[in-house]
Amino acid sequence: MTSVWNRTWTSKEGTTIVASLLDVRGSQIILRHKNKELKIPISNLSQKDRILVDEFQIKHSPPGKMDFSITRIWTNDAGQTMEATIHNASKSSVEVRKSDGKVFRYKINDLSANDQAYVKKFLLQKNSLSDDQILKRLTMYKWRDTPWGSWEFRL
């Protein structure tokens, strides 16, 4: 794989720029070009560069920092691609939603290694609780007087 940090980036239209990748924030990448920071929507990049950014984000971002609502390129084991967002997933399958609203289900093993890693990150994020969710659940706990006179913490 070509170095992500300093490379030639290509847009959908074919225009190029030599720049260094600084960060991925939501639906944008931050590039440094001639000591200037440029914010470029990921959707404006070529398919190859979008996949490269996706690989970078999967390797270097914790699940809580990834935006799973972004349309990305999914690749099956036969090399066919589809632009869609993740809709839902389990350990064995994933549902993706195209921009026209159609939902497709794939077996995890039928997807590229990069897509499998993305689904794993999604499941980690889905199964972890945010600080707000933890606080909400803590407030659901109540003290209850038990028949034998001791106090016990109940959900």
XYZ file of C-alpha atoms in Angstrom:
155
model
C 0.000 0.000 0.000
C 1.239 3.495 -0.841
C 2.097 5.712 2.100
C -1.040 7.488 3.255
C 0.732 10.416 4.837
C 2.215 12.074 1.753
C 0.797 11.087 -1.598
C -1.065 12.218 -4.686
C -4.777 12.480 -3.925
C -7.268 12.270 -6.798
C -10.797 13.679 -6.983
C -13.777 12.008 -8.689
C -13.209 14.318 -11.638
C -9.549 13.307 -11.951
C -7.843 16.424 -10.578
C -4.851 15.673 -8.362
C -3.021 17.259 -5.456
C 0.110 16.165 -3.610
C -0.590 16.486 0.102
C -0.200 14.828 3.492
C -3.104 13.318 5.377
C -3.412 14.900 8.821
C -6.726 13.592 10.077
C -10.153 12.227 9.236
C -12.985 14.186 10.849
C -16.472 12.933 10.194
C -17.110 13.126 6.473
C -13.965 15.159 5.683
C -10.255 14.562 5.448
C -7.754 17.173 6.529
C -4.783 17.470 4.169
C -1.655 19.627 4.373
C -0.652 21.145 1.042
C 2.114 23.777 0.905
C 1.749 24.528 4.648
C -2.013 25.058 4.315
C -4.679 22.805 5.775
C -7.375 21.755 3.349
C -10.697 20.182 4.333
C -11.990 17.925 1.593
C -15.228 15.914 1.702
C -14.441 12.215 1.466
C -17.260 11.891 -1.067
C -15.260 14.114 -3.492
C -12.342 11.660 -3.608
C -11.766 8.963 -6.208
C -12.911 5.458 -5.329
C -9.320 4.321 -4.732
C -8.640 7.230 -2.349
C -11.942 6.732 -0.508
C -11.001 3.109 0.129
C -7.539 4.213 1.285
C -9.029 6.748 3.734
C -11.408 4.076 4.964
C -8.511 1.660 5.571
C -6.595 4.398 7.403
C -9.570 5.223 9.596
C -10.244 1.573 10.440
C -6.611 1.042 11.463
C -6.095 4.278 13.394
C -9.443 5.332 14.883
C -11.169 3.912 17.933
C -14.784 2.844 17.250
C -16.220 5.782 19.225
C -14.435 8.280 16.946
C -15.696 6.813 13.673
C -18.782 8.159 11.916
C -20.696 5.083 10.786
C -23.360 7.147 9.006
C -21.002 8.003 6.140
C -21.544 6.369 2.760
C -18.594 4.160 1.990
C -17.549 1.688 -0.677
C -18.257 -1.953 0.158
C -16.401 -4.703 -1.730
C -17.347 -8.365 -1.871
C -14.869 -11.211 -2.257
C -15.460 -11.193 -6.049
C -14.282 -7.557 -6.257
C -17.721 -6.024 -6.937
C -18.325 -2.684 -5.195
C -21.351 -0.822 -3.857
C -21.742 2.593 -2.224
C -23.832 2.299 0.929
C -24.005 3.028 4.647
C -24.035 0.388 7.330
C -27.581 -0.181 8.523
C -27.141 -3.005 11.012
C -24.772 -5.882 11.704
C -24.284 -9.049 13.666
C -21.305 -11.374 14.004
C -22.356 -13.280 10.883
C -24.019 -10.711 8.588
C -24.265 -7.031 7.764
C -27.081 -4.937 6.315
C -26.132 -1.970 4.144
C -28.431 0.757 2.822
C -27.928 2.357 -0.580
C -28.850 5.997 -1.187
C -32.137 4.901 -2.815
C -33.174 3.280 0.493
C -32.741 -0.343 -0.580
C -31.227 -2.549 2.115
C -28.976 -5.484 1.249
C -27.739 -8.232 3.565
C -24.331 -9.869 3.148
C -22.532 -12.594 5.041
C -19.479 -11.125 6.751
C -17.244 -13.774 5.162
C -18.342 -12.659 1.665
C -16.857 -9.167 2.166
C -13.317 -7.825 1.784
C -10.977 -7.916 4.782
C -11.297 -4.125 5.077
C -15.108 -4.360 5.208
C -14.914 -7.126 7.799
C -12.692 -4.917 9.984
C -15.153 -2.028 9.537
C -18.061 -4.211 10.678
C -16.053 -5.338 13.722
C -15.459 -1.679 14.681
C -19.165 -0.979 14.159
C -20.108 -3.854 16.451
C -17.627 -2.674 19.105
C -19.138 0.818 18.991
C -22.674 -0.552 18.935
C -22.018 -2.735 21.981
C -20.232 -0.065 24.025
C -22.025 2.560 26.068
C -21.469 6.297 25.842
C -21.034 8.383 29.011
C -24.619 9.620 28.635
C -25.926 6.068 28.317
C -23.993 4.999 31.420
C -25.388 7.927 33.438
C -28.909 7.171 32.228
C -28.590 3.534 33.279
C -27.142 4.483 36.658
C -30.189 6.648 37.368
C -32.380 3.628 36.633
C -30.948 1.844 39.699
C -33.045 2.144 42.835
C -32.590 1.235 46.450
C -35.137 -1.239 47.694
C -36.020 -2.326 51.192
C -35.917 -6.125 51.230
C -38.147 -8.226 53.515
C -35.245 -9.179 55.770
C -34.489 -5.528 56.519
C -31.231 -5.129 54.583
C -30.801 -2.781 51.642
C -29.921 -4.062 48.248
C -29.096 -2.342 44.976
C -31.573 -3.364 42.232
C -32.074 -2.565 38.585
